[in-house]
XYZ file of C-alpha atoms in Angstrom:
245
model
C 0.000 0.000 0.000
C 1.179 3.535 -0.762
C 2.516 4.951 2.519
C 0.892 8.282 1.666
C -2.584 6.754 1.611
C -4.479 5.788 4.716
C -6.456 2.568 4.949
C -9.939 3.083 3.429
C -12.713 3.717 5.898
C -15.006 0.918 6.994
C -17.422 -0.168 4.317
C -20.939 1.222 4.270
C -24.042 0.130 2.411
C -23.960 -1.876 -0.809
C -24.540 1.278 -2.888
C -21.874 3.178 -0.895
C -19.348 0.488 -1.762
C -20.318 0.510 -5.447
C -19.938 4.305 -5.522
C -16.522 4.302 -3.872
C -15.161 1.887 -6.466
C -16.433 3.928 -9.435
C -13.462 5.884 -10.782
C -14.544 5.779 -14.427
C -13.582 9.112 -15.991
C -16.498 9.011 -18.424
C -19.021 9.098 -15.581
C -17.357 12.059 -13.865
C -16.950 13.836 -17.204
C -20.670 13.488 -17.862
C -21.540 14.853 -14.418
C -19.280 17.847 -15.043
C -20.628 18.403 -18.548
C -24.223 18.417 -17.273
C -23.360 20.717 -14.392
C -24.320 18.204 -11.734
C -22.632 18.588 -8.343
C -23.588 17.639 -4.822
C -26.024 14.922 -5.920
C -26.127 11.946 -8.259
C -27.598 12.412 -11.717
C -31.143 10.985 -11.709
C -32.250 8.508 -14.332
C -35.273 9.564 -16.368
C -38.738 8.643 -15.129
C -39.639 6.967 -18.422
C -36.536 4.770 -18.340
C -37.177 3.779 -14.729
C -40.792 2.927 -15.530
C -39.777 0.734 -18.475
C -37.063 -0.967 -16.446
C -39.407 -1.561 -13.493
C -42.067 -3.081 -15.743
C -39.587 -5.407 -17.434
C -37.917 -6.811 -14.305
C -41.136 -6.857 -12.266
C -39.723 -4.754 -9.460
C -40.059 -1.029 -8.765
C -36.739 0.751 -9.333
C -36.170 3.598 -6.901
C -36.324 7.114 -8.461
C -33.126 7.856 -6.536
C -31.275 4.767 -7.810
C -27.536 5.261 -8.263
C -26.020 4.418 -11.640
C -22.688 4.353 -13.468
C -21.380 3.539 -16.940
C -18.813 0.950 -18.025
C -18.659 -0.518 -14.529
C -15.828 -3.027 -14.186
C -16.717 -6.557 -13.101
C -13.749 -6.452 -10.708
C -15.347 -3.416 -9.023
C -18.691 -5.224 -8.781
C -17.111 -8.252 -7.099
C -15.096 -5.998 -4.776
C -18.281 -4.239 -3.644
C -19.984 -7.599 -3.063
C -17.014 -8.782 -0.989
C -17.123 -5.605 1.119
C -20.850 -6.141 1.586
C -20.217 -9.631 2.931
C -17.559 -8.558 5.414
C -19.202 -5.366 6.613
C -17.274 -3.509 9.314
C -15.002 -6.487 10.113
C -13.210 -6.633 6.794
C -9.473 -7.414 6.660
C -6.808 -5.264 4.993
C -6.473 -7.772 2.156
C -8.555 -10.617 0.771
C -7.908 -14.063 -0.647
C -8.152 -14.035 -4.463
C -9.164 -17.605 -5.394
C -8.970 -19.294 -8.779
C -12.184 -20.645 -10.337
C -12.383 -24.310 -11.284
C -13.856 -25.303 -14.669
C -14.242 -28.908 -15.786
C -12.169 -30.109 -12.852
C -9.248 -27.852 -13.812
C -8.122 -24.757 -11.936
C -8.327 -21.633 -14.114
C -5.349 -19.385 -14.804
C -7.534 -16.408 -13.934
C -8.676 -15.314 -10.508
C -11.815 -13.724 -9.099
C -10.271 -10.227 -9.313
C -8.375 -10.114 -12.618
C -7.238 -6.529 -13.118
C -9.020 -6.293 -16.485
C -11.355 -3.636 -17.894
C -14.173 -6.115 -18.570
C -17.381 -4.327 -17.652
C -21.129 -3.925 -17.929
C -22.351 -0.964 -19.974
C -24.622 0.371 -17.238
C -25.166 -0.497 -13.588
C -28.207 0.666 -11.621
C -28.284 0.066 -7.868
C -30.561 0.819 -4.945
C -30.928 -0.720 -1.497
C -30.091 -4.449 -2.001
C -30.672 -4.549 -5.762
C -28.176 -4.347 -8.651
C -29.221 -4.206 -12.320
C -26.516 -4.961 -14.909
C -27.312 -3.709 -18.421
C -25.576 -4.579 -21.692
C -26.464 -2.601 -24.832
C -26.015 -3.001 -28.587
C -27.055 -0.403 -31.161
C -26.037 -1.017 -34.769
C -23.731 -3.947 -34.003
C -24.873 -7.511 -33.312
C -24.828 -9.489 -30.115
C -22.052 -12.037 -29.829
C -22.389 -15.281 -27.909
C -18.769 -15.128 -26.783
C -19.136 -11.739 -25.090
C -22.316 -12.596 -23.190
C -21.062 -16.079 -22.294
C -17.877 -14.622 -20.841
C -19.807 -12.259 -18.556
C -22.162 -15.044 -17.556
C -19.102 -17.139 -16.666
C -17.697 -14.334 -14.512
C -20.964 -14.220 -12.552
C -20.916 -18.010 -12.178
C -17.386 -17.721 -10.796
C -18.607 -15.289 -8.152
C -21.279 -17.798 -7.189
C -18.655 -20.537 -6.865
C -15.873 -18.559 -5.195
C -17.607 -16.115 -2.881
C -17.982 -18.749 -0.164
C -14.210 -19.255 -0.184
C -13.771 -15.576 0.665
C -16.381 -15.474 3.425
C -17.138 -19.114 4.363
C -20.668 -19.840 5.486
C -21.875 -16.287 4.875
C -25.609 -15.935 5.443
C -27.792 -12.839 5.352
C -31.467 -12.139 5.819
C -31.207 -9.525 3.058
C -29.402 -11.047 0.041
C -28.378 -8.926 -2.935
C -30.665 -9.307 -5.966
C -28.884 -9.024 -9.313
C -30.766 -8.614 -12.599
C -29.226 -8.893 -16.086
C -30.881 -6.801 -18.813
C -30.034 -6.605 -22.531
C -30.886 -3.465 -24.529
C -31.023 -3.361 -28.326
C -33.317 -2.009 -31.059
C -34.411 -5.558 -31.924
C -34.473 -8.767 -29.875
C -31.242 -10.788 -30.137
C -31.989 -13.798 -32.332
C -28.831 -15.891 -32.248
C -27.804 -15.861 -28.596
C -27.313 -19.272 -27.048
C -29.200 -20.124 -23.887
C -26.797 -19.798 -20.963
C -26.646 -21.309 -17.507
C -26.965 -18.182 -15.352
C -26.211 -18.674 -11.636
C -29.196 -18.916 -9.322
C -28.609 -15.511 -7.703
C -28.994 -13.761 -11.086
C -32.612 -12.872 -11.819
C -33.679 -13.717 -15.364
C -36.897 -14.148 -17.322
C -37.549 -17.832 -18.023
C -33.799 -18.422 -17.898
C -33.008 -15.607 -20.331
C -31.818 -12.057 -19.565
C -34.501 -9.405 -19.345
C -34.687 -7.129 -22.376
C -35.456 -3.482 -23.034
C -35.770 -1.887 -26.443
C -32.983 0.577 -27.203
C -34.745 3.528 -28.811
C -32.880 4.806 -31.889
C -35.818 6.831 -33.227
C -33.814 10.071 -33.291
C -30.715 8.451 -34.785
C -29.694 9.141 -38.414
C -31.271 6.851 -41.008
C -27.721 5.993 -42.111
C -24.630 6.126 -39.914
C -21.203 6.710 -41.440
C -18.055 4.819 -40.525
C -14.493 5.639 -41.679
C -12.934 2.611 -43.379
C -9.312 2.122 -44.415
C -8.945 1.036 -48.044
C -6.590 0.919 -51.003
C -6.718 3.248 -53.999
C -9.423 1.129 -55.647
C -11.682 1.319 -52.602
C -11.133 -2.235 -51.370
C -10.912 -2.497 -47.542
C -7.281 -2.708 -46.450
C -5.975 -2.320 -42.900
C -2.709 -0.840 -44.195
C -4.268 1.001 -47.134
C -3.109 4.437 -48.246
C -6.685 5.723 -48.441
C -9.855 5.793 -46.414
C -13.502 6.157 -47.299
C -16.852 6.583 -45.586
C -18.871 3.399 -45.325
C -22.651 3.693 -44.779
C -24.117 1.639 -41.959
C -27.875 1.296 -41.988
C -29.869 1.839 -38.834
C -31.665 -1.312 -37.578
C -35.246 -1.646 -38.768
C -37.082 -0.081 -35.847
C -40.442 -1.441 -37.030
C -39.462 -5.023 -36.179
C -40.292 -6.359 -32.716
């Protein structure tokens, strides 16, 4: 530990712990850009109503939220929540076991792997992944599902026999203009709330988006895509058909 830094204060509520781990510059930039100080930015009423209806639970109007929230930060907050005021200075960082083999990775991995949006209030956490004009990939979702399964498997090694009368509820929600059609069904851990075994889903509204997006593309002099090409051109990317359900 840096000698110039004191030991962090005792952990508070679940949301307090999530907040204290959130050092994402993009979040603080947005707060500054919108002139928000002294209080968290509120989520819109319409978004909260849609989210509440989809997950079947009222989301607090004062719910805290952050963008691009690292999975390592999420697990750290959950560990702090389990220890409460009696937490040690350092924690065991176990390796998950898959197929009888110990993984090379650990619970806390030091990576930037994240969820696009996190919404939290009281004992509830909502993890949201969004896609706009790009497609969902099985590998990406499966990897995040696996990370959550690892928490389910390893958390008891960190705090053996932990029991609480107020467990944390975690919901996974996908947002996109159209329903994902090619995602494999995944084995989400029991503590993750889903809808018939599948993530909840909200429609990502692109109504005000351009009919055609433009993307710079590297190419050669004839216009053929080339990563080391001497030229570049604008490639049109159509907006998803918003009329489809």
